[in-house]
Tab-separated table of C-alpha atoms and ligand atoms in Angstrom:
chain	number	residue	atom	x	y	z
A	1	MET	CA	0.000	0.000	0.000
A	2	GLY	CA	1.031	3.588	-0.653
A	3	ARG	CA	1.678	6.534	1.606
A	4	LYS	CA	-0.673	6.731	4.592
A	5	VAL	CA	-3.112	9.624	5.010
A	6	LEU	CA	-5.551	10.203	7.867
A	7	VAL	CA	-8.908	11.672	6.811
A	8	THR	CA	-10.935	12.986	9.745
A	9	GLY	CA	-14.635	13.244	8.899
A	10	GLY	CA	-13.981	10.683	6.171
A	11	THR	CA	-17.504	9.200	6.133
A	12	GLY	CA	-18.990	12.661	5.567
A	13	TYR	CA	-20.038	14.222	2.283
A	14	ILE	CA	-16.789	15.823	1.091
A	15	GLY	CA	-14.631	13.481	3.181
A	16	SER	CA	-15.937	10.290	1.556
A	17	HIS	CA	-15.442	11.669	-1.955
A	18	THR	CA	-11.888	12.668	-0.997
A	19	VAL	CA	-11.137	9.184	0.396
A	20	VAL	CA	-12.149	7.683	-2.976
A	21	GLU	CA	-9.912	10.089	-4.910
A	22	LEU	CA	-6.951	9.461	-2.570
A	23	GLN	CA	-7.342	5.702	-2.986
A	24	SER	CA	-7.598	6.057	-6.771
A	25	VAL	CA	-4.056	7.434	-6.888
A	26	GLY	CA	-2.572	4.881	-4.488
A	27	PHE	CA	-2.775	6.464	-1.033
A	28	GLU	CA	-3.557	4.253	1.949
A	29	VAL	CA	-6.397	6.002	3.791
A	30	VAL	CA	-7.394	5.749	7.442
A	31	ILE	CA	-10.671	7.400	8.551
A	32	ILE	CA	-11.675	8.821	11.918
A	33	ASP	CA	-15.321	9.877	12.115
A	34	ASP	CA	-17.730	10.151	15.063
A	35	LEU	CA	-20.703	9.436	12.768
A	36	SER	CA	-22.563	12.469	14.179
A	37	ASN	CA	-23.553	13.472	10.636
A	38	SER	CA	-22.896	10.347	8.560
A	39	SER	CA	-23.271	6.556	8.738
A	40	ALA	CA	-20.771	3.693	8.848
A	41	ASP	CA	-22.173	2.139	5.662
A	42	VAL	CA	-20.378	4.894	3.732
A	43	VAL	CA	-17.221	2.794	4.319
A	44	ASP	CA	-18.905	-0.099	2.453
A	45	HIS	CA	-19.806	2.231	-0.420
A	46	ILE	CA	-16.244	3.600	-0.591
A	47	GLU	CA	-14.994	0.010	-0.841
A	48	LYS	CA	-17.530	-0.739	-3.586
A	49	ILE	CA	-16.246	2.224	-5.617
A	50	SER	CA	-12.506	1.807	-5.097
A	51	GLY	CA	-12.205	-1.896	-4.307
A	52	ILE	CA	-10.233	-0.950	-1.181
A	53	ARG	CA	-11.712	-0.843	2.304
A	54	PRO	CA	-10.202	2.048	4.264
A	55	ALA	CA	-9.397	1.470	7.939
A	56	PHE	CA	-12.066	3.226	10.002
A	57	GLU	CA	-12.206	4.237	13.694
A	58	ALA	CA	-15.401	5.762	15.093
A	59	PHE	CA	-14.767	8.376	17.787
A	60	ASN	CA	-14.849	12.120	18.365
A	61	LEU	CA	-11.621	14.111	18.171
A	62	LEU	CA	-12.295	15.666	21.598
A	63	ASP	CA	-11.422	12.234	23.051
A	64	THR	CA	-7.656	12.658	23.409
A	65	ASP	CA	-7.153	9.171	24.904
A	66	ARG	CA	-8.710	7.610	21.785
A	67	LEU	CA	-6.621	9.928	19.609
A	68	ASP	CA	-3.365	8.849	21.279
A	69	ALA	CA	-4.354	5.185	20.976
A	70	PHE	CA	-5.148	5.782	17.298
A	71	PHE	CA	-1.733	7.273	16.488
A	72	GLU	CA	0.004	4.503	18.461
A	73	GLN	CA	-1.889	1.931	16.378
A	74	TYR	CA	-1.620	3.590	12.959
A	75	ALA	CA	2.076	4.483	12.719
A	76	GLY	CA	3.549	6.077	9.627
A	77	ILE	CA	0.819	8.622	8.843
A	78	GLU	CA	2.432	11.238	6.588
A	79	ALA	CA	-0.453	13.690	6.250
A	80	ILE	CA	-3.855	14.560	7.644
A	81	ILE	CA	-6.899	15.980	5.860
A	82	HIS	CA	-9.094	17.479	8.563
A	83	PHE	CA	-12.792	17.640	7.622
A	84	ALA	CA	-14.352	16.653	10.957
A	85	ALA	CA	-16.439	19.597	12.179
A	86	PHE	CA	-20.033	20.622	12.829
A	87	LYS	CA	-21.177	22.549	9.752
A	88	ALA	CA	-24.822	23.607	9.974
A	89	VAL	CA	-24.943	27.394	9.851
A	90	GLY	CA	-28.372	27.768	11.495
A	91	GLU	CA	-27.587	25.231	14.225
A	92	SER	CA	-24.362	27.078	15.026
A	93	VAL	CA	-26.386	30.221	15.810
A	94	GLU	CA	-28.492	28.260	18.337
A	95	GLN	CA	-25.572	26.266	19.809
A	96	PRO	CA	-22.454	28.458	19.550
A	97	LEU	CA	-20.589	26.817	22.438
A	98	ALA	CA	-20.995	23.316	20.956
A	99	TYR	CA	-19.625	24.624	17.642
A	100	TYR	CA	-16.664	26.502	19.139
A	101	ARG	CA	-15.754	23.577	21.391
A	102	ASN	CA	-16.108	20.848	18.762
A	103	ASN	CA	-14.587	22.638	15.789
A	104	LEU	CA	-11.766	24.493	17.560
A	105	VAL	CA	-10.716	21.937	20.196
A	106	SER	CA	-10.789	19.138	17.596
A	107	LEU	CA	-8.374	21.111	15.427
A	108	MET	CA	-6.111	21.846	18.397
A	109	ASN	CA	-6.079	18.157	19.356
A	110	ILE	CA	-5.069	17.285	15.782
A	111	LEU	CA	-2.275	19.878	15.919
A	112	ASP	CA	-1.055	18.411	19.233
A	113	CYS	CA	-0.935	14.964	17.598
A	114	MET	CA	0.975	16.334	14.621
A	115	SER	CA	3.706	17.446	17.042
A	116	LYS	CA	3.608	14.360	19.237
A	117	TYR	CA	3.543	11.805	16.396
A	118	LYS	CA	5.664	13.769	13.906
A	119	VAL	CA	3.029	14.240	11.205
A	120	PRO	CA	4.178	17.327	9.271
A	121	ASN	CA	1.422	17.820	6.665
A	122	LEU	CA	-2.139	19.071	7.129
A	123	VAL	CA	-4.868	20.042	4.671
A	124	PHE	CA	-7.654	21.961	6.402
A	125	SER	CA	-11.269	22.272	5.302
A	126	SER	CA	-12.017	25.998	5.349
A	127	SER	CA	-14.826	27.966	3.765
A	128	CYS	CA	-15.604	31.056	1.697
A	129	THR	CA	-17.721	32.177	4.646
A	130	VAL	CA	-14.499	33.785	5.942
A	131	TYR	CA	-15.103	36.511	3.327
A	132	GLY	CA	-18.599	37.402	4.539
A	133	GLN	CA	-20.279	39.620	1.911
A	134	PRO	CA	-17.265	40.782	-0.131
A	135	ASP	CA	-17.160	44.387	-1.366
A	136	GLN	CA	-15.628	43.295	-4.660
A	137	LEU	CA	-16.190	40.213	-6.795
A	138	PRO	CA	-14.795	37.751	-7.645
A	139	VAL	CA	-13.022	37.117	-4.311
A	140	THR	CA	-9.304	36.445	-4.382
A	141	GLU	CA	-7.237	34.944	-1.547
A	142	ASN	CA	-6.286	38.525	-0.654
A	143	THR	CA	-9.867	39.744	-0.338
A	144	PRO	CA	-10.121	40.971	3.247
A	145	LYS	CA	-11.818	38.534	5.609
A	146	LYS	CA	-14.954	39.905	7.231
A	147	GLU	CA	-17.007	39.370	10.342
A	148	ALA	CA	-18.364	35.839	9.980
A	149	GLU	CA	-22.110	35.523	9.363
A	150	SER	CA	-22.413	32.706	11.929
A	151	PRO	CA	-20.524	30.937	14.737
A	152	TYR	CA	-19.890	28.149	12.193
A	153	GLY	CA	-18.201	30.576	9.811
A	154	ASN	CA	-16.319	32.102	12.749
A	155	THR	CA	-14.885	28.704	13.712
A	156	LYS	CA	-13.388	28.508	10.216
A	157	ALA	CA	-11.939	32.015	10.436
A	158	ILE	CA	-10.503	31.390	13.922
A	159	SER	CA	-9.131	27.997	12.813
A	160	GLU	CA	-7.204	29.695	10.020
A	161	GLU	CA	-5.662	32.122	12.539
A	162	VAL	CA	-4.735	29.193	14.815
A	163	LEU	CA	-3.094	27.392	11.889
A	164	ARG	CA	-1.145	30.473	10.821
A	165	ASP	CA	0.207	31.061	14.342
A	166	VAL	CA	0.957	27.398	15.123
A	167	VAL	CA	2.841	26.904	11.836
A	168	LYS	CA	5.073	29.842	12.769
A	169	VAL	CA	6.418	28.031	15.859
A	170	ASN	CA	6.525	24.534	14.348
A	171	PRO	CA	9.154	24.618	11.583
A	172	ASP	CA	8.268	21.077	10.445
A	173	PHE	CA	4.568	21.886	9.892
A	174	LYS	CA	3.257	22.509	6.369
A	175	VAL	CA	-0.426	23.441	6.115
A	176	ILE	CA	-2.847	24.203	3.279
A	177	ALA	CA	-6.314	25.596	3.973
A	178	LEU	CA	-8.828	25.101	1.172
A	179	ARG	CA	-11.596	27.708	1.178
A	180	TYR	CA	-14.589	25.883	-0.316
A	181	PHE	CA	-17.360	27.694	-2.051
A	182	ASN	CA	-20.612	25.712	-2.367
A	183	PRO	CA	-19.983	21.974	-2.741
A	184	ILE	CA	-22.785	20.130	-4.595
A	185	GLY	CA	-23.391	16.921	-6.539
A	186	ALA	CA	-22.427	13.289	-6.017
A	187	HIS	CA	-20.004	10.634	-7.214
A	188	PRO	CA	-20.823	9.341	-10.741
A	189	SER	CA	-21.439	5.866	-9.245
A	190	SER	CA	-24.295	7.360	-7.138
A	191	LEU	CA	-22.937	5.218	-4.274
A	192	ILE	CA	-21.893	8.239	-2.190
A	193	GLY	CA	-23.401	11.714	-2.029
A	194	GLU	CA	-24.894	14.357	0.234
A	195	LEU	CA	-27.299	12.953	2.826
A	196	PRO	CA	-28.428	15.796	5.101
A	197	ARG	CA	-30.180	14.823	8.345
A	198	GLY	CA	-33.768	16.085	8.575
A	199	VAL	CA	-34.900	19.031	6.453
A	200	PRO	CA	-32.004	20.127	4.230
A	201	ASN	CA	-30.636	23.628	4.843
A	202	ASN	CA	-28.710	23.684	1.588
A	203	LEU	CA	-30.241	24.434	-1.797
A	204	VAL	CA	-29.318	21.424	-3.907
A	205	PRO	CA	-30.400	18.628	-1.537
A	206	PHE	CA	-33.662	20.530	-1.038
A	207	ILE	CA	-34.082	20.657	-4.840
A	208	THR	CA	-33.444	16.927	-5.301
A	209	GLN	CA	-35.754	16.021	-2.397
A	210	THR	CA	-38.467	18.230	-3.917
A	211	ALA	CA	-37.946	16.530	-7.292
A	212	ALA	CA	-38.218	13.156	-5.499
A	213	GLY	CA	-41.509	14.207	-3.888
A	214	ILE	CA	-40.096	14.128	-0.369
A	215	ARG	CA	-40.532	17.923	-0.017
A	216	GLN	CA	-43.695	19.523	-1.347
A	217	GLN	CA	-42.191	22.730	-2.649
A	218	LEU	CA	-38.855	24.530	-2.814
A	219	SER	CA	-38.833	27.995	-1.261
A	220	VAL	CA	-36.575	30.416	-3.082
A	221	PHE	CA	-35.365	32.797	-0.392
A	222	GLY	CA	-35.816	36.159	-2.049
A	223	ASP	CA	-35.794	37.539	-5.576
A	224	ASP	CA	-35.246	41.186	-4.628
A	225	TYR	CA	-31.449	41.120	-4.437
A	226	ASP	CA	-29.234	43.262	-6.623
A	227	THR	CA	-28.573	40.434	-9.114
A	228	PRO	CA	-29.763	39.890	-12.729
A	229	ASP	CA	-32.782	37.776	-11.736
A	230	GLY	CA	-33.018	39.010	-8.131
A	231	SER	CA	-31.985	35.721	-6.492
A	232	CYS	CA	-28.700	35.157	-4.633
A	233	ILE	CA	-25.539	34.173	-6.465
A	234	ARG	CA	-23.103	31.458	-5.306
A	235	ASP	CA	-20.161	29.504	-6.746
A	236	TYR	CA	-21.357	25.886	-6.894
A	237	ILE	CA	-18.495	23.425	-7.140
A	238	ASN	CA	-18.747	19.727	-8.002
A	239	VAL	CA	-17.845	17.620	-4.963
A	240	VAL	CA	-15.552	15.280	-6.981
A	241	ASP	CA	-13.644	18.273	-8.381
A	242	LEU	CA	-13.385	19.542	-4.803
A	243	ALA	CA	-12.129	16.134	-3.608
A	244	LYS	CA	-9.447	16.206	-6.308
A	245	ALA	CA	-8.251	19.577	-4.997
A	246	HIS	CA	-7.419	17.830	-1.703
A	247	VAL	CA	-5.294	15.216	-3.487
A	248	VAL	CA	-3.406	17.992	-5.291
A	249	ALA	CA	-2.891	19.786	-1.956
A	250	ILE	CA	-1.642	16.634	-0.179
A	251	ASN	CA	0.813	15.917	-3.006
A	252	ARG	CA	2.002	19.525	-2.891
A	253	LEU	CA	2.851	19.140	0.805
A	254	ILE	CA	4.316	15.638	0.638
A	255	ASN	CA	6.503	16.647	-2.325
A	256	ASN	CA	7.557	19.879	-0.580
A	257	ALA	CA	6.267	21.891	-3.519
A	258	ASN	CA	4.654	24.473	-1.245
A	259	SER	CA	6.126	27.972	-1.362
A	260	GLU	CA	5.020	28.970	2.158
A	261	ARG	CA	4.482	26.708	5.152
A	262	TYR	CA	0.934	28.056	5.543
A	263	GLU	CA	-0.980	28.484	2.276
A	264	PHE	CA	-4.653	28.976	1.522
A	265	PHE	CA	-6.576	28.675	-1.741
A	266	ASN	CA	-10.043	29.520	-3.051
A	267	VAL	CA	-11.593	26.302	-4.303
A	268	GLY	CA	-14.493	27.248	-6.536
A	269	THR	CA	-15.355	27.243	-10.230
A	270	GLY	CA	-14.928	30.988	-10.749
A	271	ASN	CA	-18.517	31.156	-12.042
A	272	GLY	CA	-21.449	32.588	-10.138
A	273	ALA	CA	-24.916	31.051	-10.532
A	274	SER	CA	-28.172	32.395	-9.095
A	275	VAL	CA	-30.704	30.261	-7.248
A	276	LEU	CA	-33.137	30.558	-10.155
A	277	GLU	CA	-30.387	29.619	-12.628
A	278	VAL	CA	-29.709	26.498	-10.561
A	279	VAL	CA	-33.415	25.659	-10.585
A	280	ASN	CA	-33.674	26.147	-14.356
A	281	THR	CA	-30.454	24.218	-15.018
A	282	PHE	CA	-31.715	21.351	-12.855
A	283	GLU	CA	-35.016	21.212	-14.770
A	284	LYS	CA	-33.225	21.218	-18.134
A	285	ALA	CA	-30.635	18.610	-17.071
A	286	THR	CA	-33.111	16.190	-15.520
A	287	GLY	CA	-36.373	16.881	-17.353
A	288	VAL	CA	-38.033	17.197	-13.925
A	289	LYS	CA	-40.259	20.238	-13.362
A	290	LEU	CA	-39.632	21.758	-9.934
A	291	ASN	CA	-42.420	23.097	-7.759
A	292	TYR	CA	-41.064	26.269	-6.174
A	293	LYS	CA	-42.196	29.635	-4.901
A	294	ILE	CA	-40.440	32.881	-4.127
A	295	VAL	CA	-40.563	33.718	-0.422
A	296	ALA	CA	-38.883	36.234	1.892
A	297	ARG	CA	-35.121	36.449	2.194
A	298	ARG	CA	-33.409	34.050	4.634
A	299	PRO	CA	-31.721	35.945	7.511
A	300	GLY	CA	-27.944	35.763	7.298
A	301	ASP	CA	-27.774	35.103	3.565
A	302	ILE	CA	-25.197	37.121	1.678
A	303	GLU	CA	-26.220	38.478	-1.726
A	304	LYS	CA	-23.505	37.184	-4.005
A	305	ILE	CA	-20.115	35.531	-3.871
A	306	TYR	CA	-17.970	33.631	-6.344
A	307	ALA	CA	-14.271	32.850	-6.539
A	308	ASP	CA	-11.339	34.199	-8.460
A	309	THR	CA	-9.608	30.841	-9.011
A	310	THR	CA	-6.426	32.177	-10.637
A	311	ILE	CA	-4.194	31.222	-7.683
A	312	ALA	CA	-5.714	27.747	-7.333
A	313	ASN	CA	-5.317	27.199	-11.079
A	314	THR	CA	-1.771	28.529	-11.423
A	315	VAL	CA	-0.089	27.963	-8.046
A	316	LEU	CA	-1.924	24.912	-6.715
A	317	GLY	CA	-2.342	23.540	-10.246
A	318	TRP	CA	-5.997	22.537	-9.874
A	319	LYS	CA	-9.106	23.556	-11.839
A	320	ALA	CA	-12.772	22.598	-11.536
A	321	GLU	CA	-13.862	20.670	-14.619
A	322	THR	CA	-17.496	19.616	-14.210
A	323	SER	CA	-20.388	21.730	-15.488
A	324	LEU	CA	-23.233	22.868	-13.248
A	325	SER	CA	-25.625	20.872	-15.409
A	326	ASP	CA	-23.682	17.591	-15.079
A	327	THR	CA	-23.221	18.215	-11.359
A	328	LEU	CA	-26.952	18.742	-10.795
A	329	LEU	CA	-27.662	15.590	-12.786
A	330	SER	CA	-25.256	13.661	-10.512
A	331	ALA	CA	-27.143	14.998	-7.478
A	332	TRP	CA	-30.437	13.834	-8.976
A	333	ASN	CA	-29.030	10.368	-9.852
A	334	TRP	CA	-27.850	10.012	-6.248
A	335	GLU	CA	-31.270	11.070	-4.886
A	336	LYS	CA	-33.018	8.577	-7.190
A	337	ARG	CA	-30.753	5.751	-6.078
A	338	ILE	CA	-31.219	6.308	-2.336
A	339	ARG	CA	-34.999	6.681	-2.796
A	340	ASN	CA	-35.277	3.727	-5.206
A	341	ILE	CA	-36.710	5.918	-7.952
A	342	ASN	CA	-36.108	4.658	-11.496
B	401	LIG	C1	-27.399	28.709	-1.269
B	401	LIG	C2	-28.425	29.691	-1.817
B	401	LIG	C3	-30.028	30.474	-0.211
B	401	LIG	C4	-32.040	26.670	0.432
B	401	LIG	C5	-23.781	27.319	3.291
B	401	LIG	C6	-22.732	27.573	4.312
B	401	LIG	C7	-21.382	27.335	3.711
B	401	LIG	C8	-21.346	25.956	3.159
B	401	LIG	C9	-22.418	25.786	2.099
B	401	LIG	C10	-20.467	24.458	4.808
B	401	LIG	C11	-28.703	30.839	-0.856
B	401	LIG	C12	-30.703	29.673	-1.314
B	401	LIG	C13	-31.165	27.646	-0.016
B	401	LIG	C14	-33.414	26.742	0.082
B	401	LIG	C15	-32.972	28.739	-1.160
B	401	LIG	N1	-21.508	25.013	4.194
B	401	LIG	N2	-31.629	28.647	-0.805
B	401	LIG	N3	-33.825	27.775	-0.709
B	401	LIG	O1	-25.885	29.418	2.585
B	401	LIG	O2	-24.508	29.690	0.440
B	401	LIG	O3	-23.645	28.243	2.254
B	401	LIG	O4	-23.667	26.026	2.768
B	401	LIG	O5	-19.311	24.617	4.566
B	401	LIG	O6	-20.427	27.479	4.738
B	401	LIG	O7	-22.799	28.940	4.670
B	401	LIG	O8	-25.610	27.499	0.935
B	401	LIG	O9	-27.175	25.933	-0.109
B	401	LIG	O10	-27.810	27.006	2.123
B	401	LIG	O11	-27.818	28.375	0.051
B	401	LIG	O12	-33.381	29.673	-1.864
B	401	LIG	O13	-34.267	25.894	0.468
B	401	LIG	O14	-29.656	29.004	-1.994
B	401	LIG	O15	-30.813	31.616	0.103
B	401	LIG	O16	-28.897	32.001	-1.623
B	401	LIG	P1	-24.969	28.837	1.560
B	401	LIG	P2	-27.148	27.131	0.796
């Protein structure tokens, strides 16, 4: 087996897709996940796709005894991709302490283990929420960070500061933070995908569940924004393209190709799409008519954001390749498979 990589949160949405891409290029993957927002059968589905069953340990990263036991058992880990975090924006507003404790202390425990067990390389799952509502578009990596819109977004902004400061005093550490825009879609096999618990907060799973008849109607949160059709604009990135960005980042660190010991990159498509454009593209791609209505704005939503991907394309050497239409079709194929719809 190839070089060993730990993926925390590896049974989650982006984590599972990243595990598959790492395995496809020969990495040996070990997963830690507390299954608070995913299920263990994702490991079976990863094995079905790649033919390789990743090692999997189920515990929360706040449990430092389990973490020490893990690193004693799995020697030789060369890099960590850290996805494990609570990520529901609305929930973070209601439970800020749970979000700060889980997301920040988990990261600090991982950093302690990197020192203790001599693991030099870390790829961190960050988010475009660190930009808030940018004054200028598209956002580059130098666009000033703004007050986070939620405790969730603030945990990402604080985590980046922690990483920057910790790297300074740990000369062996090399860290890349990937600032995701809006991850959507599913693996072409339809064996893994996004499976939100309860009523989906995010747009695309709500669309596919409406198309599947699980939700009666999609609410479009506002069409009175300063955008061409009045609905909010986001940069929707295919989850497999996003997973591939993590493989590129891990290789960059392992091969010492990084130019700074703490780097961060915008991982988006560079294209903005409005909510209504997503709805129309979904209908065209799938042939399914969506039942939706325009309702009031959702508190906390920013009006528009999309990435300038020049640095990711030229420095990191990664570019998103999948169209919005194909990505929405992959999301629909996934929804049909898990709901047994032909
Ligand atoms: C997208 C657009 C909504 C649902 C969040 C997090 C971000 C990341 C991705 C974790 C907005 C509109 C949505 C619906 C709608 N998560 N919408 N009807 O809010 O851009 O980003 O998820 O990393 O950190 O902030 O994504 O999918 O919730 O919303 O009209 O039923 O779709 O108003 O304009 P968002 P989203």
